[in-house]
Amino acid sequence: INEFPSDDEYHPSQGWRPQPHHLSKEQLWERIREEAQYDAASEPALASNLYSTILAHNSMEKTMSFLLANKLANPTMLGMQLMRLIQQAYDDDPGLMEAALADLQAVYDRDPACDKYSQAMLYFKGFQAVQCHRVAHWLWSKGRKPLALAFQSRMSEAFHVDIHPAAQIGRGILIDHATGVVIGETAVVGDNVSMLHHVTLGGSGTERGKRHPTIDHGVLLGAGVTVLGPITVGAGSKVGAGSVVVNDIPCHAVAVGVPARIIKRDLIKEPVK
Amino acid sequence: INEFPSDDEYHPSQGWRPQPHHLSKEQLWERIREEAQYDAASEPALASNLYSTILAHNSMEKTMSFLLANKLANPTMLGMQLMRLIQQAYDDDPGLMEAALADLQAVYDRDPACDKYSQAMLYFKGFQAVQCHRVAHWLWSKGRKPLALAFQSRMSEAFHVDIHPAAQIGRGILIDHATGVVIGETAVVGDNVSMLHHVTLGGSGTERGKRHPTIDHGVLLGAGVTVLGPITVGAGSKVGAGSVVVNDIPCHAVAVGVPARIIKRDLIKEPVK
Amino acid sequence: INEFPSDDEYHPSQGWRPQPHHLSKEQLWERIREEAQYDAASEPALASNLYSTILAHNSMEKTMSFLLANKLANPTMLGMQLMRLIQQAYDDDPGLMEAALADLQAVYDRDPACDKYSQAMLYFKGFQAVQCHRVAHWLWSKGRKPLALAFQSRMSEAFHVDIHPAAQIGRGILIDHATGVVIGETAVVGDNVSMLHHVTLGGSGTERGKRHPTIDHGVLLGAGVTVLGPITVGAGSKVGAGSVVVNDIPCHAVAVGVPARIIKRDLIKEPVK
C-alpha cells in the first residue's frame, strides 16, 4: 500500500520533512517582521496591534507567548501569568516551536486564501488553537492536568475548538476555519494532516482506554467529517465533507458518505497536488 | 414498547431518579470544595481562580451565580448585576439547583473524560450553557422576555450554544463539547438526555405554534444530529452521528443516516451500559 | 425555468424589492427606539445597555457603529477606533445601511422566533456578522486588505461566523443561529437568501480563481448544508439540512442528501409561503 512513485520523491503521507521552499526559523521570523512592518505602515488602525504583538518582541517564542496569552486571558486567568507559562513551555521543549513553524508553513502552503505568514499567525484561530493545544499537552505530560484542562476549556471558549490535552498531534497541521472541531482524549493525529471546520475525532462508548481515532500522515478530512471510535484513517487518504467514518480507511483512499464508503484507491499513483 | 427488564430495575428512560451512588447536595458541595483545595495547592496558576469561584463562597448557589455571571458579563451587562439576578432565580425556585446537581452528576457519570465534579462545573461549556438556560427559562416564565432573550444571546456568544429561553429541558442533561448546539423555542427535552456538539432541535416551516421536536427521557443524540419539526424521539433511543431525523423515532430504537432510518429496536432488552 | 405565476406577482427569487409591509428607514429607526424605550422601562437590568446602544444615538448608522464596534473590540483593537471606522464606511457607501435594513426586515419577516426589530439587531449574531462583513467587504474593495482580514478574524472569534471579506453578499439575508457558518473568498450570495447555522460555502481544490459556490436569489439552505466548489444553486431552490451539494442545482428545486439529489422541481408554481 505504501509504495511511493519513486524512492527519492517525497509525499506528505511519509510524515513531515522540510521542503526546499520552506523557510528556516530565522527566515520565517524575519519575514513575519517585514510583513508586520509593511502592514503597520500602510494601515494605521493595525499599527498598535502589530507593534505590541510582533514588532516589540525579539523572537518567535516571545511573539507566540504574547499572542496566545492575549487570546486565553480572562478575568480569572491573567495574561501576564499565561505569557510566562507559555514562554516556559517553549524554553523547556524546543519541539513545540518547531511544530508551530511547521504548522505555519502548512497553512501558508495549503490554504489558497492565505498569502502572508503573519496572517496565519495573527488571524487563524485553527493555527492558534493547535499552538495552545501543544502547550496544554506539554502541561499534561508534566502531570499538571488541572491546568491543562483549564487551557482546554479556554481554547474551547476562545477558538471554538475542543482538543483534549492528552490527544497526540503531529507537525504540519492545518485546521481551516476551525469552528466546532472536537478531538478526543485518545486520538492520534499524524503529520501533514489537514482538516476543515466541524471535524470530530470522537469516542465510541463510555469505556476508558483507546476509544478515539488515529489519523495517519497526510490525511485530508473535509468540512463536518465525523470519525468515531478507535479506528484508523490510513496515510494519504481523503474523506469527503459531511462523511461519518466508523470503520478503518486504508492508505491513499477516498471515502465519502454516511456511513463513509471507499470510492477510490491508490491515490498515491496520481500526481501530488 | 415500554416494558422494562423488571419492575424494580431502574432504566434512564424512566426519567431522572437519584441513584445509590449519587451524592447528596451537601456531599457534592463538600466534594467540589475538596477538589478545589487540592488543585489550588498543587497548581498555583489556578489558585486565584479556584479561590474566587469556589472557595470564597459558602454554597453551590453562590458559586454557580458567580461562575455564570462571570461567563455572561460584558461591557453592557455587568457581572455584579447578573450575579444578583442568578442568585435571585436560585432563591425563588430551588428546582433550578436540583436540576443543576442532576446535570453535574450526569456529566460525571456519562463522560469518560471527566473525573472530577469541579472539572464539569468549571470547564464544560455544555454544563454551563444548560444552567444559564435554566435561569433564562425562569426569566421567561416570569414574563421577563426581553431579559431572557438577552441571556440567550450572551449564551450563544459565550458558549456557542443557542437555546431559546422557552424551550423545556429536563434533569440529568449532558451536552458534551457543546459547540454549535441549537434548541428551538417549542422543543421539549426529557430527563437523562445526552447530546453531543452540533446537535440541532430545529423547526420546520415558518408557522408559529409547536414546530420543534420532543426528545423523550434517556435519549442519546450523536454529534451533528439534526432533528427537525414537531416530531418525537422516543424514550431510550439513540441516533447516530450526522443523522437527519424528520420522522418520529419509537422508544428504545437506534436510528442512523440522512434521512435517519431505524436499524435496531427493543434496546431495552439489552443490558444497560 | 424562471416563469413566474404572473407578471406583476413578486417572488423572492427575483431579488430584493421593498414590499408594501416593509418599513422605511425612518419608520424602522422610530420603531427600534420605541421598542428600546418600552423594554428599558419594563426591565431595569437592560436599561443601561439599551440606552448606550440605541437611545443615546440619533441615527441607525450611529447605533450600528456603536453596536458592532462593541462586539469586535478587544485589547488590541480599540472600540472607539472601530466605531469611527464603521461610521466612515456607512458615510462613504449608503448602500451598506440600505442592505442592513433589508437584512433586518428579512430576519423579522422570516424568523418566527423574532417579533421585534431591536431583538434581531441587538441579539442575533447572524445579523451582526453579516453587517460586519459588509464593512469588511468595503475595506477590501478600498484595497485595505490587512484590516479587512483583521475584521474577518474578529468576526470569527466573536460570532463564530467566518466570511471572507472578498465574498459578495446580497440584500435581505437571514443567517439563523449562525454558529459555524463559513463562506469562502470567491462565493457569491444573491438577495433574499436564508441559511441556517453550520452552512458552508466552501472551495474545492487548492487552485486560486473562482472556487466557491454561487447561491442565487431566494435560496434556502438548511442547517449544516455544505456546498462545495464553483457550482450554482439556482434561484428559489431549497436544500435540506445536512446535505452535501457538489453539483449545480437548478432554479426552484428541492435537493436533499449526501450527496444531494433533487427530489422536487418547479417549486415556483406552488403558492409562496
Coordinates of C-alpha atoms in Angstrom, one line a residue, chain A residues 74-78 81 85 139 144-147 149-150 152-154 156-158 160-162 164 179-185 198-200 205-208 211 226 228 244 258-259, chain B residues 39 42-46 48-49 52-53 66 70-71 108 110-116 119 122-125 128 157-160 177-179 197-198 223 241-243 257-258 261 273:
Chain A
N74 CA -9.8 36.3 31.1
P75 CA -10.7 37.9 34.4
T76 CA -9.6 34.7 36.3
M77 CA -6.6 33.7 34.2
L78 CA -4.2 36.6 33.9
Q81 CA 0.8 34.7 34.1
L85 CA 3.8 29.9 31.4
L139 CA 1.4 20.6 30.8
R144 CA -0.1 19.4 35.5
K145 CA -3.5 18.0 34.5
P146 CA -5.8 20.6 36.2
L147 CA -4.1 23.4 34.4
L149 CA -7.8 21.1 31.4
A150 CA -8.2 24.8 32.2
Q152 CA -8.6 23.1 27.0
S153 CA -11.7 24.9 28.4
R154 CA -10.4 28.4 27.5
S156 CA -13.0 25.9 23.5
E157 CA -14.3 29.3 24.6
A158 CA -11.9 31.4 22.6
H160 CA -14.5 27.0 19.4
V161 CA -12.0 24.1 19.1
D162 CA -12.1 21.4 21.7
H164 CA -8.3 17.2 24.9
T179 CA -15.2 26.3 14.4
G180 CA -16.6 23.2 16.0
V181 CA -13.6 20.9 15.7
V182 CA -13.5 18.3 18.5
I183 CA -10.6 15.9 19.1
G184 CA -10.9 13.4 21.9
E185 CA -8.5 12.2 24.7
H198 CA -16.7 20.8 12.3
V199 CA -14.4 17.8 12.1
T200 CA -14.9 15.4 15.0
G205 CA -19.0 4.1 24.0
T206 CA -18.2 5.1 27.6
E207 CA -15.2 2.8 28.2
R208 CA -11.9 4.2 29.2
R211 CA -11.6 5.0 22.2
T226 CA -17.0 12.7 11.9
L228 CA -15.8 7.7 15.6
V244 CA -19.3 9.7 9.0
V258 CA -23.0 8.5 5.8
P259 CA -21.6 6.0 6.6
Chain B
D39 CA -5.9 21.6 42.8
S42 CA -0.9 21.7 43.6
E43 CA -1.2 24.3 40.8
P44 CA -0.5 28.0 41.9
A45 CA -1.6 29.3 38.5
L46 CA -5.1 28.1 39.2
S48 CA -6.8 32.6 42.4
N49 CA -9.5 31.3 40.0
S52 CA -12.7 33.4 43.8
T53 CA -15.0 30.9 42.1
F66 CA -20.5 33.9 40.5
N70 CA -18.5 35.9 35.1
K71 CA -19.1 34.0 31.8
Y108 CA -19.6 12.8 35.9
R110 CA -21.5 9.6 31.5
D111 CA -18.4 11.4 30.2
P112 CA -15.3 9.2 30.5
A113 CA -13.1 12.3 30.1
C114 CA -14.5 13.8 33.3
D115 CA -13.2 12.5 36.7
K116 CA -13.9 15.5 38.9
Q119 CA -14.0 19.9 36.3
L122 CA -15.7 25.0 35.9
Y123 CA -14.7 23.9 32.4
F124 CA -17.6 22.3 30.5
K125 CA -19.4 24.9 28.5
Q128 CA -22.7 26.0 32.0
E157 CA -21.8 34.3 22.2
A158 CA -20.1 32.8 25.2
F159 CA -20.8 29.1 24.8
H160 CA -21.7 28.8 21.1
H177 CA -18.3 19.6 23.8
A178 CA -21.4 21.7 23.0
T179 CA -20.2 23.9 20.2
H197 CA -21.9 19.0 19.9
H198 CA -23.6 20.4 16.7
A223 CA -22.5 14.6 17.1
A241 CA -23.7 10.9 14.5
G242 CA -24.6 13.1 11.5
S243 CA -28.2 11.8 11.1
G257 CA -28.5 8.1 8.3
V258 CA -29.6 11.0 6.1
R261 CA -33.8 5.0 9.3
K273 CA -24.3 0.3 29.7

